[in-house]
Coordinates of C-alpha atoms in Angstrom, one line a residue:
X1 CA -0.3 0.5 0.4
X2 CA 1.5 3.3 -0.6
X3 CA 1.5 6.0 2.0
X4 CA 1.7 8.8 -1.8
X5 CA -1.6 10.3 -2.1
X6 CA -2.7 13.3 -4.4
X7 CA -5.9 14.3 -5.0
X8 CA -4.4 17.6 -6.8
X9 CA -4.0 21.7 -5.4
X10 CA -6.1 22.0 -2.1
X11 CA -7.9 25.5 -2.3
X12 CA -6.8 28.3 0.1
X13 CA -9.1 28.1 3.2
X14 CA -11.5 30.9 3.1
X15 CA -14.5 32.0 5.5
X16 CA -18.1 30.1 5.4
X17 CA -20.1 32.0 2.8
X18 CA -24.1 32.4 3.1
X19 CA -24.9 29.4 1.3
X20 CA -23.0 27.1 3.7
X21 CA -24.0 29.0 5.9
X22 CA -27.7 28.4 5.6
X23 CA -26.7 25.3 4.5
X24 CA -24.8 24.1 7.9
X25 CA -27.7 25.5 9.6
X26 CA -30.7 23.5 7.9
X27 CA -28.2 20.4 8.8
X28 CA -27.7 21.2 11.3
X29 CA -31.8 21.5 12.1
X30 CA -32.0 17.9 10.5
X31 CA -28.9 16.5 12.5
X32 CA -31.4 13.8 14.7
X33 CA -33.6 11.2 13.5
X34 CA -36.7 11.8 15.6
X35 CA -36.6 15.9 13.2
X36 CA -36.5 14.5 10.1
X37 CA -39.6 12.0 11.1
X38 CA -41.1 15.1 12.2
X39 CA -40.2 16.7 9.2
X40 CA -41.5 14.2 6.8
X41 CA -45.0 13.3 8.7
X42 CA -45.2 17.1 8.1
X43 CA -44.8 17.0 4.7
X44 CA -47.4 14.5 3.8
X45 CA -49.8 16.4 5.9
X46 CA -51.3 19.5 5.4
X47 CA -51.1 20.9 8.9
X48 CA -50.2 19.0 12.1
X49 CA -50.8 19.2 15.8
X50 CA -48.1 18.7 18.9
X51 CA -51.0 16.5 20.5
X52 CA -51.4 14.3 16.7
X53 CA -47.3 13.9 16.7
X54 CA -47.0 12.4 20.4
X55 CA -49.7 10.2 19.3
X56 CA -47.3 8.8 16.1
X57 CA -43.1 8.9 18.1
X58 CA -42.4 7.7 21.6
X59 CA -42.0 10.8 22.9
X60 CA -43.4 13.3 25.4
X61 CA -45.1 16.1 24.3
X62 CA -42.2 18.1 26.0
X63 CA -40.1 16.1 23.7
X64 CA -41.5 17.0 20.6
X65 CA -42.4 20.3 20.8
X66 CA -38.5 20.9 21.9
X67 CA -37.5 19.0 18.6
X68 CA -40.6 21.6 17.3
X69 CA -38.3 24.3 17.6
X70 CA -35.4 22.9 16.7
X71 CA -37.5 22.9 13.2
X72 CA -38.5 26.6 13.8
X73 CA -36.2 28.3 14.4
X74 CA -34.2 26.9 10.9
X75 CA -37.3 27.3 9.3
X76 CA -38.2 24.2 8.5
X77 CA -41.6 24.1 9.9
X78 CA -43.7 27.1 11.0
X79 CA -46.6 27.3 13.4
X80 CA -50.0 28.7 13.1
X81 CA -52.4 29.5 16.4
X82 CA -55.7 27.8 16.7
X83 CA -57.2 28.4 19.6
X84 CA -54.9 27.0 22.8
X85 CA -53.2 25.1 20.0
X86 CA -50.8 25.8 17.1
X87 CA -50.8 23.8 14.1
X88 CA -47.0 22.9 12.3
X89 CA -46.7 22.9 8.9
X90 CA -43.8 21.9 7.4
X91 CA -41.8 24.8 5.5
X92 CA -42.5 23.1 2.0
X93 CA -40.2 26.8 0.3
X94 CA -37.6 26.2 2.9
X95 CA -37.1 22.4 2.4
X96 CA -36.8 22.6 -1.7
X97 CA -34.3 25.1 -0.3
X98 CA -32.4 23.1 1.9
X99 CA -32.7 19.8 -1.2
X100 CA -31.4 22.8 -3.4
X101 CA -28.3 22.8 -0.8
X102 CA -27.2 19.6 -0.4
X103 CA -27.3 18.6 -3.8
X104 CA -25.1 21.5 -4.9
X105 CA -22.7 19.6 -2.1
X106 CA -22.9 16.7 -4.0
X107 CA -22.8 18.1 -7.4
X108 CA -19.4 17.6 -8.3
X109 CA -19.3 14.1 -6.9
X110 CA -22.2 13.1 -9.4
X111 CA -20.8 14.8 -12.5
X112 CA -17.2 13.4 -11.4
X113 CA -15.6 16.9 -11.4
X114 CA -14.7 15.8 -7.5
X115 CA -12.0 13.6 -8.1

């Protein structure tokens, strides 16, 4: 086995740009499998109350609420007040933006330009 590895000339290190920061924020919001599951549930429905999510997940209401807050802070989910409850919905435009940003990371590998 050779110790020589050459991946080409490295690009000089630079500060993250706005898109990289945005993707990092969104990826961090989805960095827990429960939040991925919640987002999938909300994308499949028009809207959902926290109690309905609790019925589908093996978690306490307070834990589901914490996960919803993280998703909401990242803009992937929003809530509409409906009397004493909040109806949560996925923000389809923000989820599309996440897919666009993630696709941009994978694009060089998919086109062969990453090697």
